[in-house]
Tab-separated table of C-alpha atoms and ligand atoms in Angstrom:
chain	number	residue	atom	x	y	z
A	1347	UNK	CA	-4.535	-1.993	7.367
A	1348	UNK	CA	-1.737	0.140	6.217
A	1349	UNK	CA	-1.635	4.404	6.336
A	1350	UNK	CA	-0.057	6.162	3.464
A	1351	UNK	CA	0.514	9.305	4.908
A	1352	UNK	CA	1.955	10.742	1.740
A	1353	UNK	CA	3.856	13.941	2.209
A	1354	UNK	CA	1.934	15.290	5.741
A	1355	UNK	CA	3.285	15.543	9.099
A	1356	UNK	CA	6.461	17.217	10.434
A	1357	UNK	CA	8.687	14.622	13.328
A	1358	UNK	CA	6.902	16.622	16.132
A	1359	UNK	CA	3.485	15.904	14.632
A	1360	UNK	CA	4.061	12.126	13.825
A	1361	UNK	CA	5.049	11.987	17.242
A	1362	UNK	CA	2.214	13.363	18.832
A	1363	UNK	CA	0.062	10.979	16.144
A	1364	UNK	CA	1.561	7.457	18.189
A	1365	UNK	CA	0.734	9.065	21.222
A	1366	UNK	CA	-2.744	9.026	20.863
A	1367	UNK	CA	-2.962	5.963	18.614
A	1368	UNK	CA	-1.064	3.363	20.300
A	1369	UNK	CA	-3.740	3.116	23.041
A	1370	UNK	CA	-6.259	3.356	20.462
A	1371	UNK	CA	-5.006	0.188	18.956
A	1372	UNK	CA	-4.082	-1.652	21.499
A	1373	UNK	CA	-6.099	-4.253	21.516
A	1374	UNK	CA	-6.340	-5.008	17.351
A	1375	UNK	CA	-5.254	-8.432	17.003
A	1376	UNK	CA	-7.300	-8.936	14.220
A	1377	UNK	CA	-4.903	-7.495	11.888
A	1378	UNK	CA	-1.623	-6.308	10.724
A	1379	UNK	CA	-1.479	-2.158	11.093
A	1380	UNK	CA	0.977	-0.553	9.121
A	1381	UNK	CA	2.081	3.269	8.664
A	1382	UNK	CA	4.334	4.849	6.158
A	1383	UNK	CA	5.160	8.543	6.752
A	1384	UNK	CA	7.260	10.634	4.549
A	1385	UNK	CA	10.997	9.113	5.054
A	1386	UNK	CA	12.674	11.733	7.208
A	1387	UNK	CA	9.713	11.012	9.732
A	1388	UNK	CA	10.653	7.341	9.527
A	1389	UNK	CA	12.929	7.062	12.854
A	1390	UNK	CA	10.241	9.486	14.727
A	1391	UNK	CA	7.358	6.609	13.585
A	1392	UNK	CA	9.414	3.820	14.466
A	1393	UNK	CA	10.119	5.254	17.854
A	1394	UNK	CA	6.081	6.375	18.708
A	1395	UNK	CA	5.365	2.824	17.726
A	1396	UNK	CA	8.040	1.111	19.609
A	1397	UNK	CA	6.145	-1.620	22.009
A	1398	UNK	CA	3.107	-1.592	19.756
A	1399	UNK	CA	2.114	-4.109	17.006
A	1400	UNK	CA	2.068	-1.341	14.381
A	1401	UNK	CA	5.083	-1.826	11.558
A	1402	UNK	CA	6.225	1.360	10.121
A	1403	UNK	CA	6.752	1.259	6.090
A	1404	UNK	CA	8.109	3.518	3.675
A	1405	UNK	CA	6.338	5.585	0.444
A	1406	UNK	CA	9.314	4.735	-1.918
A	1407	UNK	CA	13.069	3.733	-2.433
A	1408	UNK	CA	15.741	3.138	-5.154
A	1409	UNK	CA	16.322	-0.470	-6.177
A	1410	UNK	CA	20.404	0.045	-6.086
A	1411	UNK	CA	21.730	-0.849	-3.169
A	1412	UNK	CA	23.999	2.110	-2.886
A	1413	UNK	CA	25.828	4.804	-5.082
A	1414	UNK	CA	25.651	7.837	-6.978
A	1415	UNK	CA	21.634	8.559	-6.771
A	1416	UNK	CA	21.226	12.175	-5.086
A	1417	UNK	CA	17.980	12.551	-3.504
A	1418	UNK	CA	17.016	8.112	-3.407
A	1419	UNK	CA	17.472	6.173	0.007
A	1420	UNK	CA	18.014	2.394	-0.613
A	1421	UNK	CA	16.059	-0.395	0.813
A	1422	UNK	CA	19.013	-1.620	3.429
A	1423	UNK	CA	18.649	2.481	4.919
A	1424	UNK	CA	15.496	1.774	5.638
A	1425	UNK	CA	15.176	-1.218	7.021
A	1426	UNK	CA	18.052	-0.878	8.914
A	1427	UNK	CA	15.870	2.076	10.111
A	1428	UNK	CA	13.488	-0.617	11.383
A	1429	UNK	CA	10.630	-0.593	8.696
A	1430	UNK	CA	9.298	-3.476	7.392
A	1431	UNK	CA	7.370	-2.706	4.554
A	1432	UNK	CA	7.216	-0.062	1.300
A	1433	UNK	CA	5.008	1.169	-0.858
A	1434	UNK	CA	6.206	0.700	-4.803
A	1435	UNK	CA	4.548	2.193	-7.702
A	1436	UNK	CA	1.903	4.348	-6.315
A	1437	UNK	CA	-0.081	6.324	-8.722
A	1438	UNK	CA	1.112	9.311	-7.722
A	1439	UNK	CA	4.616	8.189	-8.283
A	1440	UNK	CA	3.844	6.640	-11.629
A	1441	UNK	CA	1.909	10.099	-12.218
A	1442	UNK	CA	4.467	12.593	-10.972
A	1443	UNK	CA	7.932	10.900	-10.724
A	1444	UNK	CA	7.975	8.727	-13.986
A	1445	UNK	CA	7.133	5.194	-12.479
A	1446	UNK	CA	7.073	2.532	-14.635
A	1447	UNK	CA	6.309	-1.082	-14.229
A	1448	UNK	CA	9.967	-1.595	-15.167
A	1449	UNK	CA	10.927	0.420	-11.993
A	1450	UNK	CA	8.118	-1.136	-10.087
A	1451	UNK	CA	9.720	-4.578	-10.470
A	1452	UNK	CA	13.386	-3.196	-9.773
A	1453	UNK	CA	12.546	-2.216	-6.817
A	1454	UNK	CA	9.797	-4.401	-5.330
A	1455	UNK	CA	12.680	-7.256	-6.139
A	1456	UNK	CA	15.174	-5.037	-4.379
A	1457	UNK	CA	13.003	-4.517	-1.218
A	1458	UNK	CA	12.415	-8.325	-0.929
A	1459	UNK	CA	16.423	-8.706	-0.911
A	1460	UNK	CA	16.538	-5.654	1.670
A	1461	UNK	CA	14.201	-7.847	3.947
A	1462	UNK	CA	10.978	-5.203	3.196
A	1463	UNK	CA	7.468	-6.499	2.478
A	1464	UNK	CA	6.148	-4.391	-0.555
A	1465	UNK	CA	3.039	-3.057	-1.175
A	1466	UNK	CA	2.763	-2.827	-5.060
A	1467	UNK	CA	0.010	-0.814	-5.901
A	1468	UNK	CA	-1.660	-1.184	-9.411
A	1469	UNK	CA	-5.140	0.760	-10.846
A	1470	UNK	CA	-6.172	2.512	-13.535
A	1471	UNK	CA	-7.406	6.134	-14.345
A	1472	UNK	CA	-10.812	7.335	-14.914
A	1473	UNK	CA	-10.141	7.665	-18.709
A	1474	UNK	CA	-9.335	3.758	-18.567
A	1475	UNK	CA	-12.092	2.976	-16.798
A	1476	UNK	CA	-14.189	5.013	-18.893
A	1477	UNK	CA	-12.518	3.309	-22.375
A	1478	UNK	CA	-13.273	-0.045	-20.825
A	1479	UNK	CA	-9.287	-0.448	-20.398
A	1480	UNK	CA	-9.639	-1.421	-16.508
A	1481	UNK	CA	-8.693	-4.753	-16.818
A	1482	UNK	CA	-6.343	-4.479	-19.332
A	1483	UNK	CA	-4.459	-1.666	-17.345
A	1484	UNK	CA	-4.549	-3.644	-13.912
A	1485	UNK	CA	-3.316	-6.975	-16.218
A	1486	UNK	CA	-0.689	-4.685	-17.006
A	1487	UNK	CA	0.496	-3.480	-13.848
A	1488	UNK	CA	0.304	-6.714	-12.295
A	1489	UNK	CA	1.720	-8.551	-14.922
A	1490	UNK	CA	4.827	-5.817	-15.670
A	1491	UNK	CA	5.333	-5.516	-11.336
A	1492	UNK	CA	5.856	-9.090	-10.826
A	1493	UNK	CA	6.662	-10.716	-13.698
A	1494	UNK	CA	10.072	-10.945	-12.602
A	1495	UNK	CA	8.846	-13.088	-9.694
A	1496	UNK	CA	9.322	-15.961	-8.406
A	1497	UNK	CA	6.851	-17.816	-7.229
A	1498	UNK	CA	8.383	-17.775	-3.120
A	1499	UNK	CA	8.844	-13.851	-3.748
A	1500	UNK	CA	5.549	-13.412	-4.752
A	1501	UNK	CA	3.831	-15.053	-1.856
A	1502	UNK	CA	5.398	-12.050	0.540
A	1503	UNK	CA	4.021	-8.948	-1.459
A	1504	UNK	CA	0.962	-7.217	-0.613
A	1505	UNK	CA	-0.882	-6.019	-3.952
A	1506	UNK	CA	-3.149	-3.065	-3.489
A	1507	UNK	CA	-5.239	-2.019	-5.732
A	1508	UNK	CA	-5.881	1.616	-6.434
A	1509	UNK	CA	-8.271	3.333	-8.704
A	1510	UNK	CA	-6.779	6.514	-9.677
A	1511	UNK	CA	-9.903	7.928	-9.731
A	1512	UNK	CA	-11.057	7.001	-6.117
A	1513	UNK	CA	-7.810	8.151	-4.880
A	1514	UNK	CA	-7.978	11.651	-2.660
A	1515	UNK	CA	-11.393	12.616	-4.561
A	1516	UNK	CA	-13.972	11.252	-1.729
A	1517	UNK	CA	-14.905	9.372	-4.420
A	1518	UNK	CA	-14.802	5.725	-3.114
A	1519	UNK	CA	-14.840	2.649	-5.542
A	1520	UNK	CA	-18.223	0.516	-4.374
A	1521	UNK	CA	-17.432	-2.610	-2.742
A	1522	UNK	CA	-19.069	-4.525	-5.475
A	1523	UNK	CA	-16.464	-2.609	-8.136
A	1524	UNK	CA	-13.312	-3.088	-6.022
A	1525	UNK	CA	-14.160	-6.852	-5.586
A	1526	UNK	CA	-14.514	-6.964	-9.397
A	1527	UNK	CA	-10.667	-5.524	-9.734
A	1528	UNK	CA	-9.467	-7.861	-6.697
A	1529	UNK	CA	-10.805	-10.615	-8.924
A	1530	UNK	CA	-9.072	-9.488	-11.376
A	1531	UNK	CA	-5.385	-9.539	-9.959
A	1532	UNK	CA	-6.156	-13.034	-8.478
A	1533	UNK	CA	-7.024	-13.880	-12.066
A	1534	UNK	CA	-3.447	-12.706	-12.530
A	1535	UNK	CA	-1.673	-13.971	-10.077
A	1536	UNK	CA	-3.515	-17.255	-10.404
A	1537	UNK	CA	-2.324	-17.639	-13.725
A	1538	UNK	CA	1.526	-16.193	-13.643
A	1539	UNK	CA	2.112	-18.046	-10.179
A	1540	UNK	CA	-0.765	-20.764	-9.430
A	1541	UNK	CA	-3.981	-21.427	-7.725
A	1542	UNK	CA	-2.641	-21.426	-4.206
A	1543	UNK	CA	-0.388	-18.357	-4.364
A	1544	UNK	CA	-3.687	-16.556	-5.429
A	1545	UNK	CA	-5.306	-17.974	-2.732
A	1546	UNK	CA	-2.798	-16.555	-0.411
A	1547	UNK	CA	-2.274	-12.916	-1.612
A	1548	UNK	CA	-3.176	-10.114	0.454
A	1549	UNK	CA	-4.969	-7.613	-1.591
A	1550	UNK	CA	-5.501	-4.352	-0.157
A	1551	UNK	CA	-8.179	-1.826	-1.370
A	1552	UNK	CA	-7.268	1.895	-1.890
A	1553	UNK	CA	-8.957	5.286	-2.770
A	1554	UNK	CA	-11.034	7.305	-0.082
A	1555	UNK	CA	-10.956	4.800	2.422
A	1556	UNK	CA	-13.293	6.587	5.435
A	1557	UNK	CA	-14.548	5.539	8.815
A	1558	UNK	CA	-17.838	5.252	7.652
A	1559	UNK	CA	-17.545	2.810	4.005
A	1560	UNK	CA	-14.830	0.517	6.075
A	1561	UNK	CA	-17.438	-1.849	6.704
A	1562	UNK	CA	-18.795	-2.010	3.086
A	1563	UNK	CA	-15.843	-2.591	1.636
A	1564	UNK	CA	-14.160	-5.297	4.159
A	1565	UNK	CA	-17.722	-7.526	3.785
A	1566	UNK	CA	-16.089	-7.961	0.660
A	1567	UNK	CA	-14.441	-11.581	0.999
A	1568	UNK	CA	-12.172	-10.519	-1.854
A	1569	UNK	CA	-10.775	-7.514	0.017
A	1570	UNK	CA	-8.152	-8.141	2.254
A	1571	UNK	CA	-7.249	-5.133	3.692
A	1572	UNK	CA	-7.266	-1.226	2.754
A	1573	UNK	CA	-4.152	1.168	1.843
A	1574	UNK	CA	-5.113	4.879	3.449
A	1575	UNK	CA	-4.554	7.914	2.375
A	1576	UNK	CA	-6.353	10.850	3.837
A	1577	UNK	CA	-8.474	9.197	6.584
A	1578	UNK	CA	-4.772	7.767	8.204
A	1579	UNK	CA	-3.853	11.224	8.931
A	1580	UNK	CA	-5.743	11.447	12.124
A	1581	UNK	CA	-5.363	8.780	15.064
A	1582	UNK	CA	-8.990	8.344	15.718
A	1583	UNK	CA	-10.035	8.386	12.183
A	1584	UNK	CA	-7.597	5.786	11.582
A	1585	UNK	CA	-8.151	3.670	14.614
A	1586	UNK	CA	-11.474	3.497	13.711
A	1587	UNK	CA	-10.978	2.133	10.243
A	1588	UNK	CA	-8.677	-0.850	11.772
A	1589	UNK	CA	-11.168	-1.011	14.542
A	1590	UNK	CA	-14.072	-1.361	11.837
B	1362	PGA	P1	-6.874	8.443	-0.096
B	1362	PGA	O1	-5.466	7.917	-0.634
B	1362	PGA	O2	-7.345	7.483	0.958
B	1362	PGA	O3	-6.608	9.821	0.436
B	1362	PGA	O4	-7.810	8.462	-1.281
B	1362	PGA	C1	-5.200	6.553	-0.791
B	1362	PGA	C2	-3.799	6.347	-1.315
B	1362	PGA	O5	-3.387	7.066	-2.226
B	1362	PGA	O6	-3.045	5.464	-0.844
């Protein structure tokens, strides 16, 4: 269960969030609980979480390891930092910032070599959906974020799937349709890196993830896991989703 906390929370307020949530989590074994707040909040994340099972991640990085790039952080800065995972190619990135799935696969291979799990997220918009494009979009993604792969770097990514559509708008994707797409990128990864490395993926579902259509969506055997936006923002809100 990972929280994208996108660009909320000040260092005083993420610390006040691990206050309350580490005892609120303190007994989920069943899975792995991630956070990723806005990079200068990193060290104040890693810090509320120290003792905990929760891995802090970050929302983005450069693939070079180091140079002339005002304004990027490299992967080695932030997992020296203590993170062990990043998000790469979130819609809004791809929307806003000019994300590719040429820069997708720069830097998801670059946060493998930094020692980061990435979470490379892949969807498509409503105007896909509604041209009947869905497939071919997430076919896309998948195929243009890991072709670069091999197959013993694919098996640590985390995929998660996206729907632009679902994404901030309350409007959640039903299970039954995010299943479909999580088919889909097995499909994928099935036939770029084999039957069992399918099998193994972790494929997260993301886009209005609440409390109260957790459930719903993890009866889904194809759904892995969920990638939070909104409902991560508050400790009980998001205790309660990993706590489903
Ligand atoms: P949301 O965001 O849960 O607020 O829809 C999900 C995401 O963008 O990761």
């Amino acid at each position: 269960m990972a929280g994208n906390w996108k660009m909320y929370k000040t260092a005083a307020e993420t610390t006040s969030f691990f206050e309350k949530f580490r005892a609120l989590v303190e007994r989920s074994e069943h899975c792995e609980i991630v956070i990723c707040p806005p990079a200068p909040n990193l060290p104040a994340a890693i810090a509320g979480a120290q003792g905990t099972r929760v891995g802090i991640g970050a929302q983005n990085m450069f693939w070079a390891k180091e140079g002339a790039y005002t304004g990027e952080v490299s992967g080695a800065m932030i997992r020296s930092l203590g993170c062990s995972h990043v998000i790469v190619g979130h819609s809004e990135r791809r929307q806003y910032f000019g994300e590719t799935n040429e820069s997708v696969l720069k830097k998801t291979l670059a946060a493998l070599d930094a020692g980061l799990t990435p979470i490379v997220c892949v969807g498509e918009t409503l105007e896909h959906r509604e041209a009947g494009q869905t497939e071919a979009v997430i076919t896309d993604h998948c195929q243009g974020g890991t072709s670069g792969l091999s197959a013993e770097q694919f098996s640590k990514i985390l995929i998660a799937y996206e729907p632009v559509w679902a994404i901030g708008t309350g409007k959640t994707a039903t299970p039954e349709i995010a299943a479909d797409a999580h088919r889909m990128i097995r499909a994928h990864a099935s036939s770029a890196f084999g039957q069992e490395a399918a099998k193994s993926l972790r494929i997260l579902y993301g886009g209005s993830v609440k409390p109260d259509n957790i459930k719903g969506l993890m009866a889904q055997p194809e759904i892995d896991g969920a990638l939070v936006g909104g409902a991560s923002l508050d400790p009980i809100s998001f205790a309660s989703i990993v706590n489903f």
